[in-house]
Coordinates of C-alpha atoms (C1' of nucleotides) in Angstrom, one line a residue:
Chain C
M217 CA 20.6 -30.6 -39.5
K218 CA 20.6 -27.2 -41.1
L219 CA 21.3 -24.1 -39.1
P220 CA 18.1 -22.2 -38.8
F221 CA 18.2 -18.5 -39.5
E222 CA 15.3 -17.2 -37.5
M223 CA 16.7 -14.6 -35.3
Q224 CA 15.8 -11.0 -35.7
E225 CA 19.3 -10.2 -36.6
F226 CA 18.9 -12.0 -39.9
T227 CA 15.4 -10.9 -40.7
R228 CA 15.8 -7.2 -40.2
I229 CA 17.0 -5.3 -43.3
N230 CA 20.5 -3.8 -43.1
L231 CA 20.5 -0.7 -45.3
D232 CA 24.2 -0.1 -45.5
T233 CA 24.9 -3.7 -46.4
T234 CA 22.1 -4.0 -48.9
I235 CA 22.7 -0.7 -50.7
N236 CA 26.4 -1.3 -50.8
S237 CA 26.2 -4.7 -52.4
G238 CA 26.5 -3.7 -56.0
Q239 CA 22.8 -3.9 -56.9
V240 CA 22.0 -0.2 -57.1
F241 CA 24.0 2.8 -58.1
L242 CA 22.0 5.9 -57.4
W243 CA 22.0 6.0 -53.7
D244 CA 23.6 8.4 -51.3
K245 CA 23.9 8.6 -47.5
I246 CA 23.4 12.1 -46.2
D247 CA 23.6 12.8 -42.5
G248 CA 23.0 9.1 -41.7
V249 CA 19.9 8.8 -44.0
W250 CA 19.8 7.1 -47.3
Y251 CA 18.3 8.7 -50.4
G252 CA 17.8 6.9 -53.7
V253 CA 16.4 7.2 -57.2
N254 CA 14.1 4.4 -58.4
G255 CA 12.7 5.4 -61.8
T256 CA 10.5 8.4 -61.2
E257 CA 10.3 7.6 -57.5
I258 CA 12.6 9.1 -54.9
L259 CA 13.1 7.2 -51.6
R260 CA 14.3 8.4 -48.2
V261 CA 15.2 5.5 -45.9
R262 CA 16.4 5.5 -42.3
Q263 CA 17.8 2.5 -40.5
N264 CA 16.9 3.3 -36.9
P265 CA 14.1 3.6 -36.4
F266 CA 13.5 1.8 -39.7
E267 CA 11.4 4.1 -41.9
I268 CA 10.8 4.4 -45.6
I269 CA 9.4 7.5 -47.2
S270 CA 8.5 7.6 -50.9
S271 CA 7.8 10.5 -53.1
Q272 CA 4.9 8.5 -54.6
K273 CA 1.5 8.1 -53.1
K274 CA 1.8 4.4 -53.9
P275 CA 5.3 3.4 -52.9
S276 CA 7.0 0.5 -54.6
D277 CA 8.1 -2.4 -52.5
F278 CA 11.7 -1.6 -53.2
F279 CA 13.0 -3.5 -50.2
R280 CA 11.1 -6.7 -50.9
Q281 CA 9.6 -6.7 -47.5
D282 CA 7.2 -9.3 -48.8
D283 CA 9.9 -11.8 -49.1
N284 CA 9.9 -14.7 -46.6
I285 CA 13.5 -14.1 -45.8
E286 CA 13.6 -16.9 -43.2
K287 CA 12.5 -19.4 -45.7
I288 CA 14.9 -18.1 -48.3
L289 CA 17.9 -18.2 -46.0
N290 CA 17.2 -21.6 -44.9
E291 CA 16.7 -22.8 -48.5
I292 CA 20.0 -21.4 -49.8
N293 CA 21.8 -22.6 -46.7
K294 CA 23.6 -25.5 -48.5
D295 CA 27.1 -25.3 -47.3
N296 CA 29.5 -23.6 -44.9
L297 CA 30.4 -20.9 -47.3
V298 CA 26.9 -19.6 -47.8
R299 CA 26.3 -20.1 -44.1
S300 CA 29.3 -17.9 -43.2
A301 CA 28.3 -15.3 -45.8
V302 CA 24.8 -15.1 -44.4
K303 CA 26.2 -14.8 -40.9
R304 CA 28.6 -12.2 -41.9
F305 CA 26.1 -10.0 -43.7
P306 CA 22.9 -10.2 -41.7
G307 CA 20.2 -8.1 -43.2
L308 CA 21.5 -8.2 -46.8
R309 CA 18.6 -8.3 -49.2
L310 CA 17.8 -8.3 -52.8
L311 CA 16.0 -5.2 -54.0
R312 CA 13.1 -4.7 -56.4
Q313 CA 14.2 -2.0 -58.8
D314 CA 12.4 -0.1 -61.4
P315 CA 12.9 -2.3 -64.5
F316 CA 13.8 0.4 -67.0
Q317 CA 16.4 2.0 -64.7
C318 CA 17.8 -1.4 -63.9
Y319 CA 18.0 -2.4 -67.5
I320 CA 19.9 0.8 -68.5
S321 CA 22.1 0.6 -65.4
F322 CA 23.4 -2.8 -66.1
I323 CA 23.9 -2.2 -69.8
C324 CA 26.1 0.6 -68.6
S325 CA 27.9 -1.7 -66.2
S326 CA 29.8 -3.6 -68.8
N327 CA 33.5 -3.5 -68.5
S328 CA 33.3 -0.6 -66.1
S329 CA 33.8 0.0 -62.4
I330 CA 31.2 0.7 -59.9
Q331 CA 32.5 4.2 -59.3
N332 CA 32.3 4.8 -63.0
I333 CA 28.8 3.4 -63.4
K334 CA 27.6 5.6 -60.7
Q335 CA 29.0 8.6 -62.5
M336 CA 27.5 7.7 -65.8
L337 CA 24.0 7.1 -64.3
K338 CA 24.1 10.3 -62.2
R339 CA 25.0 12.3 -65.3
L340 CA 22.2 10.6 -67.2
C341 CA 19.7 11.7 -64.6
H342 CA 21.1 15.2 -64.3
K343 CA 20.9 15.7 -68.1
F344 CA 17.8 13.8 -69.0
G345 CA 15.8 13.2 -65.8
K346 CA 13.2 15.5 -64.2
E347 CA 14.3 17.8 -61.5
T348 CA 12.2 17.3 -58.4
Y349 CA 12.2 18.3 -54.8
F350 CA 11.6 15.8 -52.1
E351 CA 12.0 16.2 -48.3
G352 CA 13.7 19.5 -48.8
R353 CA 16.3 18.3 -51.3
E354 CA 16.8 18.4 -55.0
F355 CA 16.8 15.2 -57.0
F356 CA 16.8 14.1 -60.6
T357 CA 14.6 11.2 -61.6
F358 CA 15.8 8.5 -63.9
P359 CA 15.0 9.4 -67.5
D360 CA 12.2 7.4 -69.2
A361 CA 12.4 5.3 -72.4
E362 CA 11.0 8.0 -74.5
K363 CA 13.4 10.6 -73.3
L364 CA 16.4 8.4 -73.9
T365 CA 15.1 7.3 -77.3
N366 CA 14.9 10.8 -78.5
T367 CA 18.4 11.8 -77.4
H368 CA 21.4 12.0 -79.6
V369 CA 24.2 9.6 -79.1
K370 CA 26.6 12.4 -78.7
D371 CA 24.7 13.6 -75.7
L372 CA 24.9 10.2 -74.2
L373 CA 28.6 10.3 -74.8
S374 CA 28.8 13.5 -72.9
C375 CA 27.6 11.5 -69.9
G376 CA 30.7 9.4 -70.1
L377 CA 29.0 6.3 -71.5
G378 CA 31.6 5.6 -74.1
F379 CA 31.0 2.6 -76.3
R380 CA 27.8 1.9 -74.2
A381 CA 26.1 4.9 -75.6
K382 CA 24.9 3.1 -78.7
Y383 CA 23.7 0.2 -76.5
V384 CA 21.7 2.6 -74.3
K385 CA 20.1 4.4 -77.2
E386 CA 19.1 1.2 -78.9
A387 CA 17.9 -0.4 -75.7
A388 CA 15.8 2.6 -74.9
R389 CA 14.2 2.5 -78.3
A390 CA 13.3 -1.2 -77.8
A391 CA 11.6 -0.4 -74.6
Y392 CA 9.8 2.7 -75.9
S393 CA 8.6 0.9 -79.1
G394 CA 7.3 -2.0 -77.0
S395 CA 9.5 -4.6 -78.6
I396 CA 10.6 -5.3 -75.1
E397 CA 7.9 -5.1 -72.4
F398 CA 8.9 -5.4 -68.7
D399 CA 5.5 -6.3 -67.3
F400 CA 5.3 -9.1 -69.8
L401 CA 8.8 -10.3 -68.9
K402 CA 7.7 -10.4 -65.3
K403 CA 4.9 -12.8 -66.2
I404 CA 6.8 -15.3 -68.3
D405 CA 9.3 -17.8 -67.1
Y406 CA 13.0 -17.2 -66.5
N407 CA 14.4 -18.7 -69.6
S408 CA 12.0 -17.1 -72.0
A409 CA 12.5 -13.7 -70.4
K410 CA 16.2 -14.1 -70.5
Q411 CA 16.1 -15.0 -74.2
D412 CA 14.1 -11.9 -75.0
L413 CA 16.5 -9.7 -73.1
K414 CA 19.5 -11.1 -74.9
E415 CA 18.0 -10.0 -78.2
I416 CA 18.8 -6.4 -77.1
Y417 CA 22.1 -5.0 -78.4
G418 CA 24.4 -4.7 -75.4
I419 CA 22.8 -7.4 -73.3
G420 CA 24.5 -10.7 -72.8
N421 CA 24.2 -13.4 -70.2
K422 CA 25.4 -11.5 -67.2
V423 CA 23.6 -8.3 -67.7
A424 CA 20.4 -10.2 -68.5
D425 CA 20.6 -12.1 -65.3
C426 CA 21.1 -8.9 -63.3
I427 CA 18.1 -7.3 -64.8
L428 CA 16.0 -10.4 -64.2
L429 CA 17.2 -10.8 -60.6
F430 CA 17.0 -7.2 -59.5
S431 CA 13.9 -6.0 -61.3
L432 CA 11.9 -8.8 -62.9
E433 CA 11.1 -11.2 -60.1
K434 CA 13.4 -13.9 -61.3
L435 CA 15.0 -15.0 -58.1
E436 CA 16.6 -18.1 -59.7
A437 CA 18.8 -15.8 -61.8
F438 CA 22.4 -16.1 -60.8
P439 CA 24.6 -13.5 -62.6
I440 CA 28.0 -14.8 -63.3
D441 CA 30.6 -12.1 -63.6
I442 CA 34.3 -12.2 -63.0
W443 CA 33.8 -12.3 -59.2
T444 CA 31.2 -15.0 -59.2
Q445 CA 33.5 -16.9 -61.5
R446 CA 36.3 -16.6 -59.0
I447 CA 34.0 -17.8 -56.2
L448 CA 33.0 -20.8 -58.2
Q449 CA 36.6 -21.7 -59.0
K450 CA 37.8 -21.2 -55.5
Y451 CA 35.1 -23.0 -53.6
Y452 CA 32.9 -25.0 -55.9
S453 CA 35.2 -26.5 -58.5
K454 CA 34.7 -30.0 -57.1
K455 CA 30.9 -29.7 -56.6
F456 CA 30.3 -28.5 -60.1
S457 CA 32.6 -31.0 -61.7
G458 CA 35.2 -28.6 -63.1
L459 CA 32.7 -26.5 -65.0
A460 CA 33.8 -23.4 -63.3
E461 CA 37.3 -23.7 -64.6
K462 CA 36.3 -23.4 -68.2
S463 CA 35.9 -20.0 -69.8
L464 CA 32.5 -18.5 -69.8
T465 CA 31.1 -19.4 -73.2
E466 CA 27.4 -19.3 -74.0
K467 CA 26.9 -23.1 -73.5
N468 CA 29.1 -23.1 -70.4
Y469 CA 27.2 -20.3 -68.8
E470 CA 24.0 -22.1 -69.3
S471 CA 25.4 -25.3 -68.0
I472 CA 26.8 -23.7 -64.9
H473 CA 23.5 -22.0 -64.2
K474 CA 21.7 -25.3 -64.5
K475 CA 23.9 -26.9 -61.9
I476 CA 23.7 -23.8 -59.6
L477 CA 19.9 -23.9 -59.8
E478 CA 19.9 -27.6 -58.9
Y479 CA 22.2 -27.0 -56.0
F480 CA 20.9 -23.7 -54.5
G481 CA 17.3 -24.0 -55.5
Q482 CA 14.7 -21.5 -56.6
Y483 CA 16.3 -18.6 -54.6
A484 CA 19.8 -19.1 -56.1
G485 CA 19.9 -15.3 -56.8
Y486 CA 20.0 -14.7 -53.1
S487 CA 22.9 -17.0 -52.6
Q488 CA 24.7 -15.1 -55.3
Q489 CA 24.2 -11.8 -53.5
F490 CA 25.7 -13.1 -50.3
L491 CA 28.6 -14.8 -51.9
F492 CA 29.4 -11.8 -54.1
K493 CA 29.2 -9.4 -51.2
M494 CA 31.6 -11.6 -49.2
E495 CA 34.1 -12.0 -52.0
R496 CA 34.2 -8.4 -52.8
D497 CA 34.6 -7.3 -49.2
L498 CA 37.4 -9.9 -48.8
N499 CA 39.2 -8.1 -51.6
K500 CA 38.6 -4.7 -50.0
R501 CA 40.3 -2.0 -51.9
N502 CA 37.2 0.3 -51.7
W503 CA 35.2 -1.4 -54.3
L504 CA 32.2 0.9 -53.8
Chain I
dT1179 C1' 31.0 -23.5 -81.2
dC1180 C1' 35.0 -21.4 -79.3
dA1181 C1' 39.0 -18.2 -78.5
dT1182 C1' 40.6 -13.4 -79.3
dC1183 C1' 40.3 -8.7 -79.4
dA1184 C1' 38.7 -3.9 -79.4
dC1185 C1' 36.1 -0.9 -76.9
dC1186 C1' 35.0 4.7 -74.0
dT1187 C1' 36.4 6.6 -69.8
dG1188 C1' 38.1 7.7 -65.4
dG1189 C1' 40.7 6.5 -61.4
dA1190 C1' 44.4 4.0 -59.1
dG1191 C1' 49.0 2.6 -58.9
dA1192 C1' 53.7 2.5 -60.8
Chain X
dA1080 C1' 53.9 14.5 -64.1
dT1081 C1' 53.0 10.9 -67.3
dC1082 C1' 52.0 6.4 -68.3
dT1083 C1' 49.9 1.9 -67.9
dC1084 C1' 46.5 -0.9 -66.5
dC1085 C1' 42.1 -2.3 -65.4
dA1086 C1' 37.2 -2.2 -64.3
dG1087 C1' 30.7 -6.6 -62.1
dG1088 C1' 31.0 -7.7 -70.5
dT1089 C1' 29.5 -7.7 -75.2
dG1090 C1' 29.8 -7.9 -80.1
dA1091 C1' 32.5 -8.8 -84.1
dT1092 C1' 36.0 -11.6 -86.4

DNA sequence: TCATCACCTGGAGA
DNA sequence: ATCTCCAGGTGAT
């Protein structure tokens, strides 16, 4: 009999845990209140009492409050490891991010550290975003595709993007020209959307999965990075018949994902978030 | 198809 | 102080 997660402890969103789980980069806690940039939207979120204030008349459902978390938790609850991760991080949620920001953010994430990624994105906003005032504070929105398309690579370099600058420029152009269209990617199935994303210079399996999971409604996406790989090797090498021990080639990545999906089900991405959070926390060393 | 390697940059550790 | 090493990968041989 599976352990049912139905207590309020698990269904209430925990902001600290969720924001500090490596999904988002442009969030700051000021005087106990979280402020974040989501595309052109600025959010102000308080934990207790729980309150979300958006700069937009029509706020996005950034925190995925429409998710049936009880059902999801029970569905991914396949073994003791996931069970302990869910228990250890009650209130951890996936977020629904602005697709363009998410797309650029994870292109910037390659071979970088979270601290660095935050710096890069902050500078991108400061340099190319719109200055706005919200709740008595100054913010810079995330630049749009047009703005980033029309910027010089050297200006991207000045934001510290390094070799990612050319990726960002090209990716922005693809979004601006319409050769990649997020609303369309939301509608089509996971595999087709992933294939389209991987056409973009600078997007491979891992980055594509992050974009799909965090902004394009593909909850079966299961990004496999160095940490996920470690998790698979440490705890799942038997269940997944040694696949996790091999290097992460194109075919292997796909094969692993297939098994993961069979095992964890349609909400596999949620299981990834819990496992990732747990493994990173285990290895402390201020990873955020 | 697969294994190697270079890659910008900034921060941590030696 | 100065250096090495590495970080949520990807693209090119």
